[in-house]
mmCIF file of N, CA and C in Angstrom:
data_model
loop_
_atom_site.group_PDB
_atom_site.id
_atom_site.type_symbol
_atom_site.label_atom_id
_atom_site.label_comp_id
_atom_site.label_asym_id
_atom_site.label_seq_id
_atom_site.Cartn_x
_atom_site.Cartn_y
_atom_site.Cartn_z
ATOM 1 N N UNK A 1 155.976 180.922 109.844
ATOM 2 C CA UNK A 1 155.308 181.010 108.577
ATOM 3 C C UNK A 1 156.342 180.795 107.462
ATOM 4 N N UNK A 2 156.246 180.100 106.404
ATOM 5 C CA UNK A 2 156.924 179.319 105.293
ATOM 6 C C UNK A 2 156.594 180.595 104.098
ATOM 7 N N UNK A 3 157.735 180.573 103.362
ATOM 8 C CA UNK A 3 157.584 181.561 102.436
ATOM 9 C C UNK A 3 156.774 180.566 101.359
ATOM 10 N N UNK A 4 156.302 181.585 100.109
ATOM 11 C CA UNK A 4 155.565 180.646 99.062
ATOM 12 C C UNK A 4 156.466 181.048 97.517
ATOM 13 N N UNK A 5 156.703 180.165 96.479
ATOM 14 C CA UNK A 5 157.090 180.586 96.042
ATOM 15 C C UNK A 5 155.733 180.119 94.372
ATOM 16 N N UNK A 6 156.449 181.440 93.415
ATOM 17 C CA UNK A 6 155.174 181.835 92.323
ATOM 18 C C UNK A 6 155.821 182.025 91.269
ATOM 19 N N UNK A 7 155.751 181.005 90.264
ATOM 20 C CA UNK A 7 156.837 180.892 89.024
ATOM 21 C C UNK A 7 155.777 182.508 87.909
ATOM 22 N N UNK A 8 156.866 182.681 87.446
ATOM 23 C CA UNK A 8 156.263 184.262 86.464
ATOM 24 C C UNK A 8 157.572 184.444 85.407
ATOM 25 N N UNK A 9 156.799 185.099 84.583
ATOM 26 C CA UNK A 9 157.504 185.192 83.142
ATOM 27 C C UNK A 9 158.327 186.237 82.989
ATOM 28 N N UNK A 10 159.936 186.415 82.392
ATOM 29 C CA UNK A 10 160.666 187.319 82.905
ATOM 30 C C UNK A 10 161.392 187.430 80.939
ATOM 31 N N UNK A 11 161.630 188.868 80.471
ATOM 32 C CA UNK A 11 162.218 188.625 79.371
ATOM 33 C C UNK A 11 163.456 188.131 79.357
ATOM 34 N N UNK A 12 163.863 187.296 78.660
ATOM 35 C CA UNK A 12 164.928 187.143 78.606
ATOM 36 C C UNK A 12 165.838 187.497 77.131
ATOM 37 N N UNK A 13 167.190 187.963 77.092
ATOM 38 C CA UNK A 13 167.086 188.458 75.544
ATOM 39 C C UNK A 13 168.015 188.187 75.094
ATOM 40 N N UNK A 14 168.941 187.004 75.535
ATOM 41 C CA UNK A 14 169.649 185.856 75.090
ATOM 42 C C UNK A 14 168.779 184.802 74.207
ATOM 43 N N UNK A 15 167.500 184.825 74.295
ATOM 44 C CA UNK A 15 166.977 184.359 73.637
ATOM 45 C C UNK A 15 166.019 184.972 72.504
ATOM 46 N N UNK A 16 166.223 186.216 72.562
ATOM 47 C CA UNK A 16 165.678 186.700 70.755
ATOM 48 C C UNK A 16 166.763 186.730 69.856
ATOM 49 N N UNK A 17 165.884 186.701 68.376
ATOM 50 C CA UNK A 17 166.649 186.260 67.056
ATOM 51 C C UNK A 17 167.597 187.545 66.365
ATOM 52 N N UNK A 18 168.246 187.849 66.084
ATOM 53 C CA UNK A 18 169.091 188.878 65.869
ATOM 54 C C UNK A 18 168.134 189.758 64.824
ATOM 55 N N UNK A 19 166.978 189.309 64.386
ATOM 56 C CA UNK A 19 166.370 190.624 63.011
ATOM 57 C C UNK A 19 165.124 191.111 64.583
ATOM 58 N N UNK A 20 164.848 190.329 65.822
ATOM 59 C CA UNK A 20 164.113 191.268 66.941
ATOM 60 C C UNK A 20 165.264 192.471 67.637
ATOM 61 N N UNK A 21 166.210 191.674 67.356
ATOM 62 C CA UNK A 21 166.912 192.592 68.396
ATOM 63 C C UNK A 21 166.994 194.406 67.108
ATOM 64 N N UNK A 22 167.204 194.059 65.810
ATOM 65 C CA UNK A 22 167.331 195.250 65.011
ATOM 66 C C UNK A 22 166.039 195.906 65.134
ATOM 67 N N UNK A 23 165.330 195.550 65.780
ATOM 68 C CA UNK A 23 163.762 196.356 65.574
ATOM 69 C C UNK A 23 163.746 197.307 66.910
ATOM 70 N N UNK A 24 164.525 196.968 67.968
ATOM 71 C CA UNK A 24 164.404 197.671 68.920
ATOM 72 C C UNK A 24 165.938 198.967 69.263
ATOM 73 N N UNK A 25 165.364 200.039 69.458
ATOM 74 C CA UNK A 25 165.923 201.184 69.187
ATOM 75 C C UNK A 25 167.174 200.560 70.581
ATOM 76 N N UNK A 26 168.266 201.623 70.330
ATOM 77 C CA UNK A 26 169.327 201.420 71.124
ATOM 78 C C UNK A 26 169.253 201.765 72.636
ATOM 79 N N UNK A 27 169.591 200.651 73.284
ATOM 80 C CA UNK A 27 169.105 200.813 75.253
ATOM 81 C C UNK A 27 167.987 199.721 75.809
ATOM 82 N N UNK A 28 166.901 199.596 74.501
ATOM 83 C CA UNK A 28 165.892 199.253 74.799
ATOM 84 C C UNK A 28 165.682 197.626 75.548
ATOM 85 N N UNK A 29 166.821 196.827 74.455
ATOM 86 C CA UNK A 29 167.182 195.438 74.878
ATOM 87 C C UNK A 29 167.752 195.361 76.256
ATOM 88 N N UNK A 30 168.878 196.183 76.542
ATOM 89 C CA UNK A 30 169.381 195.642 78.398
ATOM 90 C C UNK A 30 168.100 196.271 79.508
ATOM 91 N N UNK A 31 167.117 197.193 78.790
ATOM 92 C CA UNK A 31 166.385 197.743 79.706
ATOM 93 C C UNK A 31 165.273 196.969 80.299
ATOM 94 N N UNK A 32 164.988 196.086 78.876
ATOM 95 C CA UNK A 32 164.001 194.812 79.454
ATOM 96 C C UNK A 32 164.192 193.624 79.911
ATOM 97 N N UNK A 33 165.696 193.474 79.555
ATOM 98 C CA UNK A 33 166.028 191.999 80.286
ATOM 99 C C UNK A 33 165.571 191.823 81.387
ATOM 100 N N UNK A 34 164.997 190.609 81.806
ATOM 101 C CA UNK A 34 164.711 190.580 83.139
ATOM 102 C C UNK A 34 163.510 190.697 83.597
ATOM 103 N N UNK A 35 162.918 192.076 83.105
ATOM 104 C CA UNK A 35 161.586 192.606 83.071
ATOM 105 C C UNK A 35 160.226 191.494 82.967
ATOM 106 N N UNK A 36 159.704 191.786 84.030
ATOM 107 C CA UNK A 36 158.145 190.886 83.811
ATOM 108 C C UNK A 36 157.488 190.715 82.689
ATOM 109 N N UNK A 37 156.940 190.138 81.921
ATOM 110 C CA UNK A 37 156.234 189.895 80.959
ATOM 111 C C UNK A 37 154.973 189.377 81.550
ATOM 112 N N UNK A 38 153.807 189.722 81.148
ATOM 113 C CA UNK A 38 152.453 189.487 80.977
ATOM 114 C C UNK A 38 151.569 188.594 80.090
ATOM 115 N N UNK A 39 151.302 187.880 80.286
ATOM 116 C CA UNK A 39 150.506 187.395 78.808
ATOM 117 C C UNK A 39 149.122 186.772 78.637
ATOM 118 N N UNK A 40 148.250 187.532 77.833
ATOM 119 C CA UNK A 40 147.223 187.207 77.709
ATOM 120 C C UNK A 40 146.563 186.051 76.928
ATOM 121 N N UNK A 41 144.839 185.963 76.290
ATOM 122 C CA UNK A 41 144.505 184.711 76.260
ATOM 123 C C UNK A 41 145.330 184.074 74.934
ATOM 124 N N UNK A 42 145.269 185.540 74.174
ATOM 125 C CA UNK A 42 145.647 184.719 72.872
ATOM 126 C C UNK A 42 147.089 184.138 72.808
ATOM 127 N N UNK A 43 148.093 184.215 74.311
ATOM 128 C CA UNK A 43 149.233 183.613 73.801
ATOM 129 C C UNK A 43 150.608 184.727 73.965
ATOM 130 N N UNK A 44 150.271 186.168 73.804
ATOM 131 C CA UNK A 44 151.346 187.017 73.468
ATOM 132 C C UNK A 44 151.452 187.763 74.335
ATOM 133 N N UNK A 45 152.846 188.200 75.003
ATOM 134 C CA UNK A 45 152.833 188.822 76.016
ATOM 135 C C UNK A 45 153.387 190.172 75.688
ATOM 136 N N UNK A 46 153.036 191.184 77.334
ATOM 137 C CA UNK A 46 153.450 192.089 76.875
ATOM 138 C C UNK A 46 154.403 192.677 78.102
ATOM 139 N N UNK A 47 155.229 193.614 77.846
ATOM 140 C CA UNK A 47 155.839 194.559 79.211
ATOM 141 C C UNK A 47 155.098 195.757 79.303
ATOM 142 N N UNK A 48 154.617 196.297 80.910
ATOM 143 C CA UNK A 48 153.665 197.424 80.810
ATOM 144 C C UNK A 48 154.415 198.775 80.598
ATOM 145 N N UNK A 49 155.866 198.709 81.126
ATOM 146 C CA UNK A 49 156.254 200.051 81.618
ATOM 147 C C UNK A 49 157.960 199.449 81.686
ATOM 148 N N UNK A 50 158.340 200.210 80.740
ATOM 149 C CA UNK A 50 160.021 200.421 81.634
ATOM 150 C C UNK A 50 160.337 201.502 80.484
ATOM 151 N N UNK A 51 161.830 202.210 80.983
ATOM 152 C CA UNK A 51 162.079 203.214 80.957
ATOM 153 C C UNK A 51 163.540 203.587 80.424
ATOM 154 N N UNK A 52 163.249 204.778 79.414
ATOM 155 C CA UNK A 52 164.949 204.158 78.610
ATOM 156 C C UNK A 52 165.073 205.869 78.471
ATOM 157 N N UNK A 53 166.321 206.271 79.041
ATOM 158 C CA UNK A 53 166.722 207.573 78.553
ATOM 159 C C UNK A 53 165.743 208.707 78.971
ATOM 160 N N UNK A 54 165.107 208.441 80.453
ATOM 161 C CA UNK A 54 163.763 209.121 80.711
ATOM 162 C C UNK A 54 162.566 209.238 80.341
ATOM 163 N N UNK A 55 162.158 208.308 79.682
ATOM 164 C CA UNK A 55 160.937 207.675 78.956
ATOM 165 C C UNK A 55 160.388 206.680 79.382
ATOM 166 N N UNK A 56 158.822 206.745 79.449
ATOM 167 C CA UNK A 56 158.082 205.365 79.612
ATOM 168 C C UNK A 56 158.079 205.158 78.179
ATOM 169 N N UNK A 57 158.202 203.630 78.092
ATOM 170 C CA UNK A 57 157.812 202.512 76.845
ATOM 171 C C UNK A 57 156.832 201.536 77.801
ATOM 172 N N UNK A 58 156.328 200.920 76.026
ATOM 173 C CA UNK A 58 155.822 199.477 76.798
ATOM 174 C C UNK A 58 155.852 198.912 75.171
ATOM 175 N N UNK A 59 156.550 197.203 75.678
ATOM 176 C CA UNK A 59 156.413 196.400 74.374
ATOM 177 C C UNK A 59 155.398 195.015 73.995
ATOM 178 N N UNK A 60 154.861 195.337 73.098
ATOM 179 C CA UNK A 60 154.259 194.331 72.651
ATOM 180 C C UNK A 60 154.597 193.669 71.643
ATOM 181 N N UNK A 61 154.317 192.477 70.452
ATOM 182 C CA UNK A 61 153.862 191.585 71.415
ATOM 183 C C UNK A 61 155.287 191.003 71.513
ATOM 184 N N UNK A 62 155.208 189.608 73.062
ATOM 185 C CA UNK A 62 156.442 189.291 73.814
ATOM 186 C C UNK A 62 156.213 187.529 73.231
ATOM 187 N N UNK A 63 156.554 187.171 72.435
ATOM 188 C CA UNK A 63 156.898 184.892 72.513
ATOM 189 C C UNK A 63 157.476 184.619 73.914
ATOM 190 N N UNK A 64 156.449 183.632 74.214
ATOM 191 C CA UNK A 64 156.852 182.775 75.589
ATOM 192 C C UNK A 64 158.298 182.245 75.157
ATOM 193 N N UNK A 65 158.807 182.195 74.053
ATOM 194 C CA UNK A 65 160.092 181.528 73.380
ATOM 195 C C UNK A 65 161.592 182.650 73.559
ATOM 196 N N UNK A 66 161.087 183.643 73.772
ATOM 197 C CA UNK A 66 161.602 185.125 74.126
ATOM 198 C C UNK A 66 161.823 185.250 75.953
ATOM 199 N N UNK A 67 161.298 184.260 76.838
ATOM 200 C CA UNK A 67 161.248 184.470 77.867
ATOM 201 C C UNK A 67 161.809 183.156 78.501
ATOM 202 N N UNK A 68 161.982 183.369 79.967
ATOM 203 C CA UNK A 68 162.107 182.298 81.210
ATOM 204 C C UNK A 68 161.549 182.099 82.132
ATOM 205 N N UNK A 69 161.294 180.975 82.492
ATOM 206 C CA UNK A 69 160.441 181.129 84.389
ATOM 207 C C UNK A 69 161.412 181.579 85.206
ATOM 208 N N UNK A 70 160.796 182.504 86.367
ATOM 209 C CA UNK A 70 161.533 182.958 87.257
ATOM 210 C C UNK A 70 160.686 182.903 88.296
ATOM 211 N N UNK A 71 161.212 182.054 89.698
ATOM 212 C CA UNK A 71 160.453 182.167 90.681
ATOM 213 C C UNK A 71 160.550 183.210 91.617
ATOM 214 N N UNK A 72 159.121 183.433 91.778
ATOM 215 C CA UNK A 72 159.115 185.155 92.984
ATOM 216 C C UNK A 72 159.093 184.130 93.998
ATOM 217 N N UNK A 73 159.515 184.787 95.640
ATOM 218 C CA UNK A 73 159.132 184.674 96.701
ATOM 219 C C UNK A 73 158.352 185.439 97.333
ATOM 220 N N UNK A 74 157.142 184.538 97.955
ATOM 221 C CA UNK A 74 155.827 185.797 97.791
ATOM 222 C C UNK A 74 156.227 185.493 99.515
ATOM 223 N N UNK A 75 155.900 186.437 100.497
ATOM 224 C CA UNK A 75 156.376 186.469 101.904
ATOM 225 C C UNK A 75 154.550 186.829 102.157
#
């Protein structure tokens, strides 16, 4: 059996503008790198859940311009 692979949206935060990065409290940026992004019809994505200093967050909204494809391997 052949693995499958499933392109999905991942933050990336080499690519936000330095007045996004001042909006987000300190920790918050290395905590989402990476992190899945979601995005719905109108366009804007979001992260459901990650966790900074023992806290759930979740951020909205996410620019596809803010992100990268990253392929999963679905087994």
């Amino acid at each position: 059996m052949s693995n499958e692979t499933k392109p999905c949206w991942v933050f990336d935060s080499s690519k936000v503008t330095a007045s996004y990065k001042r909006l987000l409290p300190n920790g918050h940026l290395e905590a989402i790198d990476g992190k899945t992004v979601v995005f719905g019809n109108k366009g804007l994505g979001w992260i459901r859940d990650y966790i900074v200093d023992g806290e759930h967050f979740y951020l909205y909204p996410i620019y596809r311009s803010q992100c990268r494809i990253k392929e999963l391997t679905l087994f």
